[in-house]
Amino acid sequence: LGGWSRMVHFKSVVRVALLAVGSLSAVSGFLTPSPLGVRLQSSSSRAHARSSVSSLSMKVFDWKKRAALAADPSLADFKVGEENILGKLAPAPGSRRPKTRKGRGIAAGQGATCGFGMRGQKSRAGRPTRPGFEGGQMPLYRRLPKLVGKGIGRDGHQKQNYGLLKISVLNKCEPNSEVSYETCLEKGLMTKLRIKKGTSFIRGKQLVKVIGSDKPAGEGPDQLAVNGLTVKAHAFTASAVRQIEEKGGKCILLNPVTNEEIKM
């Protein structure tokens, strides 16, 4: 016990001596500045000046200087030794958030299981299912129909169902006359066309196609017998064009949208 007390007393004496030496060196450094003291003082002054300058020159956000940049585009030019708008750009406050750290303890918010839970297929390592898997039910990429070629729309497939104007109707017209779907209706040569499916009307106009016959030339309702007809329609079959032109007639193609004549 006596040896332990002497050791404690010795440590206390050494501690007091060291404190005294430190205080004397501090006083001497204050009275007679040494090179080390000058160096420490200068570095501390520079740090203080740098902190004061950085506190004064804050980051300038882009949205705060848009008006000035629009008025004077030269502000965006880089200049040597000067800071301009582009040199002070920084993200807007609150626009960027730090990435969530997962698996770094429960205090981080996403520790331990990292938000995947403790049980189940989706909590296992690796990707548990393939992309597009919906648990066994019919996936979306198999439920939707598969379209081949162009899509449906303005630049894709546009199915048009034409009303048919037959050669038998043209045989009822007068020679050297102008024939169209509207004129045939006015004269009562045919009834109104009725189409249930598809595009048949564009801007209130009925799409009409003149059809002929590939049967050999001869007499019959499928052969054109009237000469010099000028037929106007939105489409013609090759046999109809051949029969009309053989009789000295003319085929005029109409625009399906504007219903105007198309110059061939």
XYZ file of C-alpha atoms in Angstrom:
264
model
C 0.000 0.000 0.000
C 2.842 2.363 0.826
C 4.552 1.724 -2.530
C 1.274 2.445 -4.366
C 0.871 5.788 -2.574
C 4.436 6.786 -3.399
C 3.840 6.006 -7.086
C 0.681 8.124 -7.185
C 2.526 10.996 -5.499
C 5.366 10.748 -8.046
C 2.919 10.912 -10.994
C 1.232 13.996 -9.571
C 4.581 15.755 -9.145
C 5.569 14.951 -12.738
C 2.220 16.250 -14.012
C 2.670 19.557 -12.145
C 6.185 19.949 -13.540
C 5.056 19.395 -17.103
C 2.265 21.948 -16.724
C 4.756 24.490 -15.406
C 7.125 23.942 -18.323
C 4.290 24.328 -20.819
C 3.103 27.590 -19.289
C 6.657 29.020 -19.316
C 7.126 28.139 -23.000
C 3.802 29.752 -23.885
C 4.744 32.978 -22.068
C 8.158 33.069 -23.727
C 6.640 32.523 -27.162
C 4.230 35.400 -26.540
C 7.019 37.759 -25.407
C 9.703 36.699 -27.956
C 8.084 35.435 -31.119
C 9.848 32.459 -32.623
C 9.721 31.443 -36.301
C 7.314 28.644 -35.399
C 5.005 31.055 -33.614
C 5.104 33.492 -36.521
C 4.279 30.656 -38.927
C 1.320 29.498 -36.825
C 0.022 33.036 -36.431
C 0.278 33.768 -40.154
C -1.470 30.506 -41.091
C -4.312 31.190 -38.666
C -4.748 34.718 -40.037
C -4.865 33.402 -43.599
C -7.477 30.805 -42.646
C -9.566 33.497 -40.988
C -9.329 35.722 -44.068
C -10.246 32.814 -46.366
C -13.268 31.924 -44.270
C -14.446 35.540 -44.269
C -14.049 35.818 -48.063
C -15.862 32.528 -48.684
C -18.696 33.617 -46.446
C -19.064 36.813 -48.460
C -18.794 35.327 -51.978
C -21.620 32.789 -51.954
C -22.694 30.545 -54.815
C -24.935 32.227 -57.381
C -27.729 30.036 -58.719
C -28.714 30.125 -62.380
C -32.324 31.076 -61.746
C -31.179 34.190 -59.892
C -29.128 35.504 -62.831
C -31.256 34.655 -65.854
C -32.469 38.208 -66.296
C -28.935 39.604 -66.164
C -27.666 36.969 -68.590
C -30.492 37.699 -71.050
C -29.749 41.433 -70.909
C -25.980 41.002 -71.321
C -24.899 37.677 -72.921
C -21.249 38.641 -72.464
C -21.549 37.758 -68.770
C -21.386 34.099 -69.740
C -17.928 34.480 -71.329
C -15.001 33.164 -69.325
C -12.469 35.755 -68.248
C -9.048 35.053 -66.802
C -8.830 35.886 -63.120
C -12.548 36.648 -62.760
C -15.570 34.593 -61.801
C -18.620 34.945 -64.028
C -22.079 33.426 -63.938
C -20.988 30.078 -65.372
C -18.249 29.848 -62.797
C -20.700 30.230 -59.921
C -23.418 27.851 -61.061
C -24.758 25.389 -58.513
C -27.860 23.204 -58.225
C -31.001 24.872 -56.943
C -31.626 24.340 -53.225
C -33.450 21.072 -52.645
C -33.086 19.786 -56.216
C -30.408 17.230 -55.363
C -30.663 14.867 -52.436
C -27.983 12.488 -51.188
C -28.317 8.846 -52.183
C -29.974 6.621 -49.589
C -27.375 4.434 -47.909
C -28.724 0.926 -47.523
C -27.408 -1.828 -45.350
C -25.542 0.502 -42.958
C -27.525 -0.035 -39.783
C -31.086 0.672 -38.715
C -30.256 4.294 -37.872
C -29.765 5.056 -41.595
C -33.406 4.174 -42.316
C -32.715 1.318 -44.748
C -30.456 -0.943 -42.723
C -30.585 -4.715 -42.164
C -32.990 -5.904 -44.922
C -32.613 -2.726 -47.029
C -36.388 -2.457 -47.555
C -36.800 -5.959 -49.023
C -38.312 -7.565 -45.936
C -37.213 -10.746 -44.192
C -39.113 -13.492 -46.023
C -40.401 -14.300 -49.449
C -39.050 -14.744 -52.943
C -38.423 -11.032 -53.477
C -36.122 -10.810 -50.451
C -33.556 -13.263 -51.811
C -30.289 -12.328 -53.390
C -30.291 -11.705 -57.127
C -33.290 -11.023 -59.325
C -35.993 -13.492 -58.229
C -38.061 -13.287 -61.442
C -37.356 -12.466 -65.051
C -38.408 -9.122 -66.582
C -42.090 -9.135 -67.554
C -43.061 -11.957 -65.187
C -46.449 -11.353 -63.546
C -46.669 -14.254 -61.117
C -47.896 -16.833 -63.603
C -50.796 -14.972 -65.175
C -50.743 -14.074 -68.854
C -48.159 -11.250 -69.119
C -48.850 -7.982 -70.853
C -46.545 -8.654 -73.803
C -48.613 -11.762 -74.580
C -52.026 -10.237 -73.933
C -51.560 -7.473 -76.506
C -52.018 -8.277 -80.205
C -49.016 -8.281 -82.481
C -49.192 -5.866 -85.411
C -47.013 -6.501 -88.450
C -45.816 -3.678 -90.658
C -46.919 -0.094 -90.221
C -49.291 0.920 -87.475
C -52.810 2.231 -87.837
C -53.069 5.986 -88.228
C -52.137 8.848 -90.502
C -48.841 7.339 -91.663
C -49.835 3.683 -91.368
C -52.421 1.356 -92.819
C -55.722 3.012 -93.630
C -58.292 0.564 -94.873
C -60.856 2.187 -97.115
C -64.070 0.477 -98.124
C -65.274 1.842 -101.433
C -68.781 1.939 -102.737
C -68.871 0.052 -106.031
C -69.984 1.676 -109.280
C -70.591 -1.135 -111.776
C -70.419 -1.146 -115.554
C -74.129 -1.983 -115.677
C -74.866 1.476 -114.222
C -72.591 3.169 -116.776
C -74.517 1.465 -119.576
C -77.610 3.441 -118.533
C -75.847 6.792 -119.060
C -76.013 8.906 -122.218
C -73.069 8.820 -124.638
C -70.387 11.551 -124.357
C -71.588 12.557 -120.891
C -69.839 13.146 -117.591
C -70.602 10.445 -115.029
C -70.055 10.380 -111.275
C -71.713 8.849 -108.242
C -73.679 12.030 -107.558
C -74.999 12.346 -111.112
C -76.122 8.705 -111.120
C -78.059 9.302 -107.895
C -79.728 12.420 -109.280
C -80.864 10.617 -112.419
C -82.074 7.605 -110.443
C -79.761 5.192 -112.195
C -78.704 3.586 -108.902
C -79.613 3.525 -105.240
C -77.606 5.050 -102.425
C -74.568 3.030 -101.392
C -74.602 1.743 -97.823
C -71.391 0.458 -96.269
C -71.461 -0.892 -92.735
C -67.735 -1.298 -91.959
C -64.584 0.674 -92.577
C -63.891 4.136 -93.939
C -66.489 4.984 -96.566
C -67.051 8.711 -95.957
C -64.337 11.381 -95.866
C -65.563 14.929 -95.232
C -69.083 13.927 -96.197
C -68.053 12.403 -99.534
C -68.737 8.774 -100.419
C -65.676 6.919 -101.687
C -66.535 5.301 -105.007
C -64.658 2.717 -107.048
C -65.542 1.781 -110.625
C -65.214 -1.940 -111.260
C -65.162 -3.701 -114.613
C -65.104 -7.293 -115.801
C -62.307 -9.533 -117.023
C -64.658 -11.547 -119.203
C -63.915 -11.572 -122.946
C -65.430 -8.821 -125.044
C -69.028 -9.340 -126.033
C -72.515 -8.257 -125.244
C -73.791 -8.430 -121.672
C -74.297 -6.335 -118.519
C -70.587 -6.687 -117.623
C -69.406 -5.080 -120.870
C -69.475 -1.323 -121.503
C -71.652 -0.356 -124.461
C -71.715 3.471 -124.180
C -69.095 5.549 -125.973
C -67.255 8.677 -124.847
C -67.973 8.603 -121.089
C -65.950 10.769 -118.703
C -66.087 8.880 -115.426
C -65.031 10.481 -112.135
C -64.313 8.254 -109.138
C -61.821 7.767 -106.311
C -60.515 4.438 -107.661
C -60.719 2.293 -110.807
C -59.976 -1.318 -111.486
C -57.681 -2.153 -114.402
C -60.520 -3.814 -116.297
C -62.759 -0.761 -115.853
C -60.062 1.583 -117.177
C -59.505 -0.692 -120.172
C -63.210 -0.859 -121.079
C -63.808 2.890 -120.709
C -60.778 3.838 -122.796
C -61.633 1.290 -125.497
C -64.964 3.091 -125.945
C -63.233 6.464 -126.280
C -63.934 7.473 -122.712
C -61.793 9.011 -120.013
C -61.094 8.104 -116.343
C -60.607 10.963 -113.889
C -59.231 10.096 -110.446
C -60.523 12.119 -107.484
C -58.685 12.984 -104.299
C -60.312 11.048 -101.423
C -59.865 13.977 -99.037
C -60.550 17.116 -101.085
C -62.659 15.373 -103.777
C -60.754 17.314 -106.422
C -59.370 15.954 -109.680
C -55.893 14.465 -109.506
C -53.711 15.429 -112.451
C -52.190 12.245 -113.827
